[in-house]
Amino acid sequence: MKKKIIISAAAVLTVLVIAVFGAAWYMLDYALTPPSDRTDIVKRYKRMYAEYPYMRPWVDSLKSAKALRDTFVTMTDGERHHAVYARGDSAAGRTAILVHGYTDSHASMLPIAKIYADMGYNILLPDLHAHGLSDGNEIQMGWDDRNDVIRWIDVADSLFATAEGKPQIVLHGVSMGAATVMNVAGEPLPESVRCFVEDCGYTSVWDEFARQLDEQFGLPPFPVLYAASALCRLRYGWTFGEASPVSQLSKKECPMLFIHGSSDDYVPSPMVFSLYNANPVYPAHGGEFHYPNDIWIAPGSGHARSFHDYPTEYAERVEQFVGKFID
């Protein structure tokens, strides 16, 4: 009798473990599989033009002048990644690297890129791993993407160098792109990187997935999220907990402007205060002075809608912030 009970309990436990890891595998694929149409750049430009009709004449003028160019680079793992870029009229080499969000492409960042182009900046817009025309089979949620963006910084240093030397760079990201640039901020960087702008980024992949697991499936983090994070380690080499912008920010040495919509319920608005408070001051390059970061909460804006709702104020706040650190 005792033996039967043990066998039955073991069978039930085995079924539960299989069910949990099956759910975890589904969740991982659900969250990290790129969209099937990710390489359809024409479709993504059409979507951007529908949202921002004024962008079409500007982009068309760049393309007709052959000023908006494609480039591909090889990453350290051998993958081939894509970006578009355009040169500005800044003799000082002012440069903006603009990083798109989850399942988007460089096209979604062109409206914000125009802010910098109007300021005379060079602009560089990468397609992240498994997005747009870049290689890759899984979305990296801004974690391993940080290494790819650091590679793009090297490209920008070479592409936009001036007679005086390296360019002056701001990194600007939205949503997952914001998480990416925050992760970049915690790594050793060249002095060409002067500041960052993050717009509606999350504190960590764990925090964001825990919220989505609850919102979409009504499930608590245990046990599925724990199992999915372990599977992510086995399949892709990182866990949801270590993919943590808030931890990376504690190591950053450049100023950052934090932007978030007050009505964001996808990446909850309160996350921005945890991010901002992770490292409110920083040591200036080559000096002993410390400057505060800055923060702007866009009233009533939802996720990644701050620019859409307040284009003029958004542009002014970005220009005022980066102008403090880029000559």
GROMACS .gro file of N, CA, C and O in nm, residues 38 41 70 75 81-84 98 100 104-107 125-135 148 152:
model
  108
   38ARG      N    1   0.855   4.043  -3.948
   38ARG     CA    2   0.952   4.142  -3.898
   38ARG      C    3   1.039   4.201  -4.008
   38ARG      O    4   1.089   4.313  -3.996
   41ILE      N    5   0.977   4.567  -4.405
   41ILE     CA    6   1.006   4.705  -4.368
   41ILE      C    7   0.908   4.802  -4.432
   41ILE      O    8   0.871   4.904  -4.372
   70ASP      N    9   2.153   5.257  -4.566
   70ASP     CA   10   2.156   5.130  -4.494
   70ASP      C   11   2.300   5.091  -4.468
   70ASP      O   12   2.390   5.119  -4.549
   75MET      N   13   2.833   4.129  -3.579
   75MET     CA   14   2.847   4.129  -3.434
   75MET      C   15   2.953   4.026  -3.391
   75MET      O   16   3.000   3.947  -3.472
   81HIS      N   17   2.390   4.246  -3.847
   81HIS     CA   18   2.285   4.337  -3.802
   81HIS      C   19   2.276   4.460  -3.890
   81HIS      O   20   2.376   4.505  -3.946
   82HIS      N   21   2.156   4.515  -3.896
   82HIS     CA   22   2.124   4.624  -3.987
   82HIS      C   23   2.094   4.753  -3.913
   82HIS      O   24   2.043   4.751  -3.800
   83ALA      N   25   2.124   4.865  -3.975
   83ALA     CA   26   2.084   4.996  -3.926
   83ALA      C   27   2.068   5.089  -4.044
   83ALA      O   28   2.119   5.062  -4.154
   84VAL      N   29   1.999   5.200  -4.022
   84VAL     CA   30   1.999   5.310  -4.118
   84VAL      C   31   2.062   5.431  -4.049
   84VAL      O   32   2.058   5.443  -3.927
   98LEU      N   33   1.938   5.581  -3.185
   98LEU     CA   34   1.798   5.567  -3.144
   98LEU      C   35   1.756   5.420  -3.150
   98LEU      O   36   1.769   5.357  -3.255
  100HIS      N   37   1.477   5.117  -3.095
  100HIS     CA   38   1.333   5.088  -3.100
  100HIS      C   39   1.290   4.988  -2.991
  100HIS      O   40   1.371   4.928  -2.922
  104ASP      N   41   0.933   4.602  -3.284
  104ASP     CA   42   0.937   4.714  -3.379
  104ASP      C   43   1.063   4.704  -3.466
  104ASP      O   44   1.133   4.603  -3.466
  105SER      N   45   1.092   4.813  -3.535
  105SER     CA   46   1.215   4.822  -3.614
  105SER      C   47   1.261   4.966  -3.611
  105SER      O   48   1.200   5.051  -3.546
  106HIS      N   49   1.368   4.994  -3.685
  106HIS     CA   50   1.420   5.131  -3.688
  106HIS      C   51   1.315   5.231  -3.734
  106HIS      O   52   1.319   5.348  -3.694
  107ALA      N   53   1.219   5.186  -3.816
  107ALA     CA   54   1.120   5.278  -3.872
  107ALA      C   55   1.041   5.348  -3.762
  107ALA      O   56   1.004   5.465  -3.776
  125LEU      N   57   2.007   5.446  -3.651
  125LEU     CA   58   1.892   5.372  -3.600
  125LEU      C   59   1.911   5.223  -3.627
  125LEU      O   60   1.886   5.175  -3.738
  126PRO      N   61   1.954   5.146  -3.528
  126PRO     CA   62   1.975   5.002  -3.548
  126PRO      C   63   1.844   4.924  -3.543
  126PRO      O   64   1.748   4.963  -3.476
  127ASP      N   65   1.840   4.814  -3.614
  127ASP     CA   66   1.742   4.708  -3.590
  127ASP      C   67   1.805   4.613  -3.488
  127ASP      O   68   1.913   4.557  -3.513
  128LEU      N   69   1.739   4.593  -3.376
  128LEU     CA   70   1.792   4.503  -3.275
  128LEU      C   71   1.790   4.358  -3.323
  128LEU      O   72   1.724   4.324  -3.422
  129HIS      N   73   1.860   4.274  -3.252
  129HIS     CA   74   1.864   4.130  -3.277
  129HIS      C   75   1.723   4.075  -3.296
  129HIS      O   76   1.633   4.101  -3.216
  130ALA      N   77   1.700   4.003  -3.407
  130ALA     CA   78   1.572   3.939  -3.438
  130ALA      C   79   1.462   4.042  -3.468
  130ALA      O   80   1.343   4.012  -3.457
  131HIS      N   81   1.500   4.162  -3.506
  131HIS     CA   82   1.405   4.266  -3.544
  131HIS      C   83   1.448   4.323  -3.680
  131HIS      O   84   1.568   4.329  -3.711
  132GLY      N   85   1.350   4.368  -3.757
  132GLY     CA   86   1.382   4.429  -3.884
  132GLY      C   87   1.467   4.338  -3.972
  132GLY      O   88   1.436   4.220  -3.989
  133LEU      N   89   1.575   4.393  -4.023
  133LEU     CA   90   1.663   4.317  -4.114
  133LEU      C   91   1.785   4.258  -4.044
  133LEU      O   92   1.876   4.208  -4.110
  134SER      N   93   1.785   4.262  -3.911
  134SER     CA   94   1.897   4.204  -3.835
  134SER      C   95   1.875   4.054  -3.812
  134SER      O   96   1.761   4.009  -3.796
  135ASP      N   97   1.985   3.980  -3.810
  135ASP     CA   98   1.978   3.836  -3.782
  135ASP      C   99   1.928   3.811  -3.640
  135ASP      O  100   1.930   3.900  -3.554
  148ASP      N  101   2.517   4.448  -2.845
  148ASP     CA  102   2.503   4.487  -2.986
  148ASP      C  103   2.504   4.639  -3.000
  148ASP      O  104   2.564   4.694  -3.094
  152TRP      N  105   2.737   4.916  -3.200
  152TRP     CA  106   2.692   5.028  -3.283
  152TRP      C  107   2.756   5.160  -3.239
  152TRP      O  108   2.778   5.250  -3.321
   0.00000   0.00000   0.00000
